[in-house]
Tab-separated table of C-alpha atoms and ligand atoms in Angstrom:
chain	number	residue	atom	x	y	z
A	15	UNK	CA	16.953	3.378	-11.461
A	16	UNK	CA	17.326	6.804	-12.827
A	17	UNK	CA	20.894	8.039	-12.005
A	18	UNK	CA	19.972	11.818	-13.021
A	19	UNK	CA	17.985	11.726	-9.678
A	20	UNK	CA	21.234	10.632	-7.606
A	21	UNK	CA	19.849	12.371	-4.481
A	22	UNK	CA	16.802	10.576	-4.242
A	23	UNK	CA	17.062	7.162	-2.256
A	24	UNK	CA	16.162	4.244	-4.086
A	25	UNK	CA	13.347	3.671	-2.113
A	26	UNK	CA	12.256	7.222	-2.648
A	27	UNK	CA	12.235	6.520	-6.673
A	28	UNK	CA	10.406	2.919	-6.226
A	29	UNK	CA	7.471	4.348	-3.914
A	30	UNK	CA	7.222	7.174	-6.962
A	31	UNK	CA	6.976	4.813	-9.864
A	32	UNK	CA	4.864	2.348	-8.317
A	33	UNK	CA	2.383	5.382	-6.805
A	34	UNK	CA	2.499	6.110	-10.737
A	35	UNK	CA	1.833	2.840	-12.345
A	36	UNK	CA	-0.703	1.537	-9.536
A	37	UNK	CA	-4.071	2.031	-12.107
A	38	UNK	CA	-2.184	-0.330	-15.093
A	39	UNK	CA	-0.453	-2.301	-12.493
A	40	UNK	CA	-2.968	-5.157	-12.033
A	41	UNK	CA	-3.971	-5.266	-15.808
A	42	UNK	CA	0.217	-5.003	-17.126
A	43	UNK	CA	1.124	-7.767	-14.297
A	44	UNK	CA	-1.539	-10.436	-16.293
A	45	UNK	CA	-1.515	-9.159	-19.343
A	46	UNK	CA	2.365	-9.164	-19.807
A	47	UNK	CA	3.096	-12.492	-17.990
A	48	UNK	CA	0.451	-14.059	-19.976
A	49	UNK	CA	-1.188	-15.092	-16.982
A	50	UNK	CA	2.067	-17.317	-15.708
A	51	UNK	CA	1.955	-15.195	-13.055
A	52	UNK	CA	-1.012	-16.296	-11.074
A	53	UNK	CA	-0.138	-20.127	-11.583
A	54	UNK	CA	3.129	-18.992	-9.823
A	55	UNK	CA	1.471	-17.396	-6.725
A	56	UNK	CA	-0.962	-20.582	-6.276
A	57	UNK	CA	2.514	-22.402	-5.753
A	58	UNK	CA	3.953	-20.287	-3.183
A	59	UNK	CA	0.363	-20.193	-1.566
A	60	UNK	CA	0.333	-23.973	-1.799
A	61	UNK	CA	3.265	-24.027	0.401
A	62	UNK	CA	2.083	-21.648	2.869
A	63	UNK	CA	-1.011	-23.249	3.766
A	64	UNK	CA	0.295	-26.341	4.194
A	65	UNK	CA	2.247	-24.329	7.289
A	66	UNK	CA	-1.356	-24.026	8.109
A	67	UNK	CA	-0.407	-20.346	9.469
A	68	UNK	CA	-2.575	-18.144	11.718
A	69	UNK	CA	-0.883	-14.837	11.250
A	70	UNK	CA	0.854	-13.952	7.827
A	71	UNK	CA	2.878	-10.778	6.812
A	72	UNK	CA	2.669	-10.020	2.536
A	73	UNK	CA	5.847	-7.437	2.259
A	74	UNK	CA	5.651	-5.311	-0.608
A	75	UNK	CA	1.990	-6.446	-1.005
A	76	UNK	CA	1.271	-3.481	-3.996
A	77	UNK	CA	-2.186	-4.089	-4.947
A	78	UNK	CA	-2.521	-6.854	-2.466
A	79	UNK	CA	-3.262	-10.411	-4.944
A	80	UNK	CA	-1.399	-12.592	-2.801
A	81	UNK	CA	-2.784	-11.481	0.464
A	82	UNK	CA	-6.404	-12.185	-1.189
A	83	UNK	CA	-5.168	-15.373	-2.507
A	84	UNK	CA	-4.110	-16.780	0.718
A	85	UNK	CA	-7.160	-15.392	2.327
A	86	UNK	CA	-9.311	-17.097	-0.133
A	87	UNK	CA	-7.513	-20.084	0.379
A	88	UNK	CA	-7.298	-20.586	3.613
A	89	UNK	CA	-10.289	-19.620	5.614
A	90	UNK	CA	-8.965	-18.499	9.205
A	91	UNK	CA	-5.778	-16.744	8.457
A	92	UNK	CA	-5.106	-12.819	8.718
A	93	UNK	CA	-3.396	-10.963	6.695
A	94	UNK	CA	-1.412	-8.025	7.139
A	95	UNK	CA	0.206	-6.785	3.259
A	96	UNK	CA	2.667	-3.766	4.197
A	97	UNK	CA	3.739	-1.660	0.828
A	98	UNK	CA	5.497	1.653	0.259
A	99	UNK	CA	3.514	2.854	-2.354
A	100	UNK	CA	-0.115	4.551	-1.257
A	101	UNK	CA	-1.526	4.326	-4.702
A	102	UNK	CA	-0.767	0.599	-5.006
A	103	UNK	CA	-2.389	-0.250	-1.773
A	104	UNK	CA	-5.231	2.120	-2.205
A	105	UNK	CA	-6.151	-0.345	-5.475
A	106	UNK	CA	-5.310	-3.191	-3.004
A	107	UNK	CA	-7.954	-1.820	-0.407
A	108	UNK	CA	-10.914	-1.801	-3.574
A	109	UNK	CA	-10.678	-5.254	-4.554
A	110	UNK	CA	-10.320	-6.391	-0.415
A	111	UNK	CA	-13.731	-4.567	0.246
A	112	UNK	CA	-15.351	-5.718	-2.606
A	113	UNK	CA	-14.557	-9.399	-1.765
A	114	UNK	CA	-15.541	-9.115	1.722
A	115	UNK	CA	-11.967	-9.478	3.214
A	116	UNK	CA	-11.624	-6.567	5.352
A	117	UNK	CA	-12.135	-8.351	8.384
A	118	UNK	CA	-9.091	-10.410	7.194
A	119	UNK	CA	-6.665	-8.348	5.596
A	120	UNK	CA	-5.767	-4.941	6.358
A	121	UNK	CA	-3.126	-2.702	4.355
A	122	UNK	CA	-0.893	-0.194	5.451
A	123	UNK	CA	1.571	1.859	3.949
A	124	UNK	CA	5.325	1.300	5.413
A	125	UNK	CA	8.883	0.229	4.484
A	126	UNK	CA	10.130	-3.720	4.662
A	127	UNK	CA	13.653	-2.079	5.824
A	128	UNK	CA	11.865	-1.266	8.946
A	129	UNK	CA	8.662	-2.770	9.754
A	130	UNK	CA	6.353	-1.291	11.873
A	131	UNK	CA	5.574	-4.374	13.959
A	132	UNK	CA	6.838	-6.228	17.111
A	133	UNK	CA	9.512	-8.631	17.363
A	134	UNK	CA	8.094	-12.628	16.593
A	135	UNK	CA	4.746	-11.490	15.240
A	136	UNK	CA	4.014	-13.415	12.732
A	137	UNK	CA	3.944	-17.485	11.574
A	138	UNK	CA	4.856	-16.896	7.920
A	139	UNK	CA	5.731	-13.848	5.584
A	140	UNK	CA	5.476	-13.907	1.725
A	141	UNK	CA	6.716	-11.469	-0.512
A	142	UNK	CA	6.320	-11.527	-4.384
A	143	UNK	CA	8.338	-9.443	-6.834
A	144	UNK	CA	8.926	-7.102	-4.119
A	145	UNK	CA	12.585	-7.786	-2.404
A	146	UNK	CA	14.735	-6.680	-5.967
A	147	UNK	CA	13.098	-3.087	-5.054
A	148	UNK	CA	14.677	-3.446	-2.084
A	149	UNK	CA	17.276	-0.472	-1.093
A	150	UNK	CA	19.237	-3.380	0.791
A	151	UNK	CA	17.848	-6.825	0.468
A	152	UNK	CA	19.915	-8.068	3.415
A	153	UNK	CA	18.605	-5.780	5.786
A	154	UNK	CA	14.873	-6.022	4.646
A	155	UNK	CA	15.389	-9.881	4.862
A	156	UNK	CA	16.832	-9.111	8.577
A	157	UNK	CA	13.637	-7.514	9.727
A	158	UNK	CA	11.574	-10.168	8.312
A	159	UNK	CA	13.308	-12.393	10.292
A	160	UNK	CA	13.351	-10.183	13.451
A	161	UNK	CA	8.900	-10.068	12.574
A	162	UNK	CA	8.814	-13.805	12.762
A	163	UNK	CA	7.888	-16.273	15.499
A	164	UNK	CA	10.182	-19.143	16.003
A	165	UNK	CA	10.167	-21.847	13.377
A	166	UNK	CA	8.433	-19.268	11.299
A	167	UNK	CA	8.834	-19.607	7.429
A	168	UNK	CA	9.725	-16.867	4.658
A	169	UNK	CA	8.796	-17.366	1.174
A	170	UNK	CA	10.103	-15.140	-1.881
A	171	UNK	CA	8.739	-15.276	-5.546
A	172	UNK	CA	10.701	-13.298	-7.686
A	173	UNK	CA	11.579	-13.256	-11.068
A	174	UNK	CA	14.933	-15.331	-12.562
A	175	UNK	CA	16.862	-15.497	-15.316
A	176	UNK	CA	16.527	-18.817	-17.647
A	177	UNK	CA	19.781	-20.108	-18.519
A	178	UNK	CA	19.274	-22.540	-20.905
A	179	UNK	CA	18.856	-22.361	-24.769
A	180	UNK	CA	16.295	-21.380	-26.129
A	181	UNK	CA	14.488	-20.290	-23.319
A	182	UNK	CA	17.242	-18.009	-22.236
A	183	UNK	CA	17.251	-16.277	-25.704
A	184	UNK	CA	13.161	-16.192	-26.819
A	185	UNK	CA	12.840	-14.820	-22.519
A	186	UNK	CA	15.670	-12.142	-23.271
A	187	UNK	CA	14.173	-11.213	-26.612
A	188	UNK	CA	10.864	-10.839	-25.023
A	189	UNK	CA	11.958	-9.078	-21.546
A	190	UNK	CA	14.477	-6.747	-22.798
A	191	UNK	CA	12.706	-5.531	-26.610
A	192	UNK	CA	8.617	-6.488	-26.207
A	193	UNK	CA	8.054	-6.143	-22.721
A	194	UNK	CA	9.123	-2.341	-21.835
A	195	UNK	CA	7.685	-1.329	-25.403
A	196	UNK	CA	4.357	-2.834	-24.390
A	197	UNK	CA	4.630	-1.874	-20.993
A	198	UNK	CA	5.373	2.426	-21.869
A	199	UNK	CA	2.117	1.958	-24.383
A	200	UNK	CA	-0.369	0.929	-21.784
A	201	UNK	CA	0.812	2.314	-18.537
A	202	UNK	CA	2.446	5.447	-20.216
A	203	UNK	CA	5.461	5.423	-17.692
A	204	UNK	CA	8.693	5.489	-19.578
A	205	UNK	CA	11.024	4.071	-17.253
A	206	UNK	CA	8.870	1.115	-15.115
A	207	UNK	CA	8.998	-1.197	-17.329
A	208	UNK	CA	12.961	-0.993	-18.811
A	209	UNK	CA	13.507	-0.612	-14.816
A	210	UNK	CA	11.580	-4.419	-14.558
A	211	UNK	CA	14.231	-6.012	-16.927
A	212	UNK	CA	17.325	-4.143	-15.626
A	213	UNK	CA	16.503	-4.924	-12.284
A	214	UNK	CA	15.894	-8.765	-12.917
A	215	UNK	CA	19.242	-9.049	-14.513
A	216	UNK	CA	20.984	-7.413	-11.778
A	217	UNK	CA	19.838	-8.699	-9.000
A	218	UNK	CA	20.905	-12.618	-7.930
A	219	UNK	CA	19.172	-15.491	-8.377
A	220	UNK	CA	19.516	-19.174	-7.421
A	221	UNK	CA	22.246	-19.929	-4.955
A	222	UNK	CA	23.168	-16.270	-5.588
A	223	UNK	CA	20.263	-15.382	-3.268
A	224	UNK	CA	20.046	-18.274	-1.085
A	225	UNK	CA	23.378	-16.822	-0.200
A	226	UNK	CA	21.533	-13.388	1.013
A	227	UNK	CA	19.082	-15.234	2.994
A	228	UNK	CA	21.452	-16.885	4.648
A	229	UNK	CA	23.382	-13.760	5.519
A	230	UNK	CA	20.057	-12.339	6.995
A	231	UNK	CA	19.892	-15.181	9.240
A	232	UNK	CA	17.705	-17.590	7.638
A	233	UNK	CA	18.044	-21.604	8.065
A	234	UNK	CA	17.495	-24.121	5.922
A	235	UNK	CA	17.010	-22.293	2.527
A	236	UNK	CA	15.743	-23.729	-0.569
A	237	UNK	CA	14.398	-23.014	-4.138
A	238	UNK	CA	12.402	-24.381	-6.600
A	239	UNK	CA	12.922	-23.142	-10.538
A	240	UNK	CA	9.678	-22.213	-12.073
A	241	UNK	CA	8.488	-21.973	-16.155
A	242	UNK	CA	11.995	-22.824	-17.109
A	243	UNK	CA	13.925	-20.511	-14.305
A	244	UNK	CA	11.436	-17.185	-15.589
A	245	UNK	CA	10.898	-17.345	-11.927
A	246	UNK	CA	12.360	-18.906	-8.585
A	247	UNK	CA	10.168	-19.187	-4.776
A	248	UNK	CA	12.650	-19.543	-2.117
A	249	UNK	CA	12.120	-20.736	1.353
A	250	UNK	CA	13.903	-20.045	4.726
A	251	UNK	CA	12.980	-20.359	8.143
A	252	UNK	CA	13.986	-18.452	11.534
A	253	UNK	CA	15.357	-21.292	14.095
B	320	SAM	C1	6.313	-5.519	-8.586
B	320	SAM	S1	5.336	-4.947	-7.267
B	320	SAM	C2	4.771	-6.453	-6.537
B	320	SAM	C3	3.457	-6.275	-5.827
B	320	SAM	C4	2.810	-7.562	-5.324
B	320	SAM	N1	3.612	-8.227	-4.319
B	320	SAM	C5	2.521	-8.503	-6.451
B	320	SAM	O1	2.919	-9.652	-6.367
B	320	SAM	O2	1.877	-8.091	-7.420
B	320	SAM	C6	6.555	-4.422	-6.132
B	320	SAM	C7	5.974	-3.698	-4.926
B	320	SAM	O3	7.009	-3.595	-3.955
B	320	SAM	C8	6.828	-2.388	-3.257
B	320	SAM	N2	8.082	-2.101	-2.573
B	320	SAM	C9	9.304	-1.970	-3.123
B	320	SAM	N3	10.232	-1.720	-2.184
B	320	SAM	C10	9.568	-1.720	-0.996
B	320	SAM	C11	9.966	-1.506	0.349
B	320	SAM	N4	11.234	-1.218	0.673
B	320	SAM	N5	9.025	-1.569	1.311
B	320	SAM	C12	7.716	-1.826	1.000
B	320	SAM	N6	7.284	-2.014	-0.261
B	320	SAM	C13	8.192	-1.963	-1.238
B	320	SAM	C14	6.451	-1.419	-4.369
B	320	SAM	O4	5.849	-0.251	-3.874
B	320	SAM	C15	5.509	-2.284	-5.203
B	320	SAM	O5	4.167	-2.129	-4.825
């Protein structure tokens, strides 16, 4: 993040670039992952619905396409999808109506460092691409546990870092010189889309993270490598 704006909270800067970006964000998302992205979220839905949930938080929901994805899917579960960014959701909120979801999913605009819910209230919560944003991803991954019934499962897709050649060196060509140049032409934002690579390299992946889960109190972590480590779901569950 910007360090000219040292004053402002992290969180403070994310809700501001993603309230910025929200229009392009849906078109950038598909457009720049060539579409990978939606074959990851069937995965991580997959898994969910074989938990056969009834009541499912989506953290950092942004323009909700997971929520509506699992809602599709699955034809009894709600949804709540919790975001900071207002502009984000209030994209969210168009395509929900206009697929008849409402009575399904509902959006509202809060933090994942403190959630505005009750202890145990929920079977399962998802978040995608979200928890890197996080101001402290121990403590947001500490109040999705405290939000969860017992045996309740958490499942994060984010994005990874391929280690081998030649993914590794075509995915850091493409991330680090194509991606922010495309990304500033169509969503006119100069810094979202350098932020995307920065923050992907600095934040841990693989055991790296399972490490943080278990630190916020999950059991019996996991991950599974997708598209040559571009991406990574990981699994925990509250005992
Ligand atoms: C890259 S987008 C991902 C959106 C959506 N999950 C998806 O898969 O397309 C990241 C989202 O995380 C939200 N976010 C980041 N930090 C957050 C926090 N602390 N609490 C709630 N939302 C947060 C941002 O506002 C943004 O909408």
């Amino acid at each position: 993040m910007s360090s000219n704006s040292e004053q402002i909270s992290k969180t403070k800067q994310v809700e501001a670039m993603f309230n910025d970006i929200a229009p392009k964000y849906d078109f950038l998302n598909h457009f720049l992952s060539l579409g990978i992205d939606k074959i990851w979220r069937r995965k991580v839905i997959r898994k969910i619905i074989n938990d056969n949930p009834s009541d499912v938080l989506d953290i950092a929901t942004g323009t909700a396409d997971l929520a509506i994805l699992l809602a599709r899917k699955h034809p009894k579960v709600n949804i709540i999808g919790i975001d900071l960014a207002e502009n984000m959701l209030a994209v969210g909120r168009k395509k929900v109506e206009e697929l008849n979801l409402s009575n399904r999913i509902a959006l509202k605009q809060g933090d994942s460092l403190s959630l505005p819910f009750e202890n145990a209230t929920f079977d399962v919560a998802m978040v995608a691409f979200g928890v890197r944003n996080y101001e402290n991803p121990v403590k947001g991954m500490e109040e999705t546990l405290r939000i969860l019934r017992k045996n309740g499962k958490f499942y994060v897709l984010e994005f990874s870092m391929p280690r081998r050649f030649p993914m590794a060196q075509l995915y850091r060509f493409y991330f680090w010189a194509i991606l922010p140049l495309l990304g500033r032409m169509v969503s006119g934002h100069k810094q979202a889309y350098t932020y995307l690579p920065e923050s992907v390299n600095a934040f841990p992946d693989g055991n790296n993270f399972i490490v943080l889960m278990e630190k916020a109190g999950f059991l019996d972590c996991k991950y599974k490598k997708l598209s040559f480590g571009i991406a990574t779901i990981y699994e925990g569950k509250k005992g």
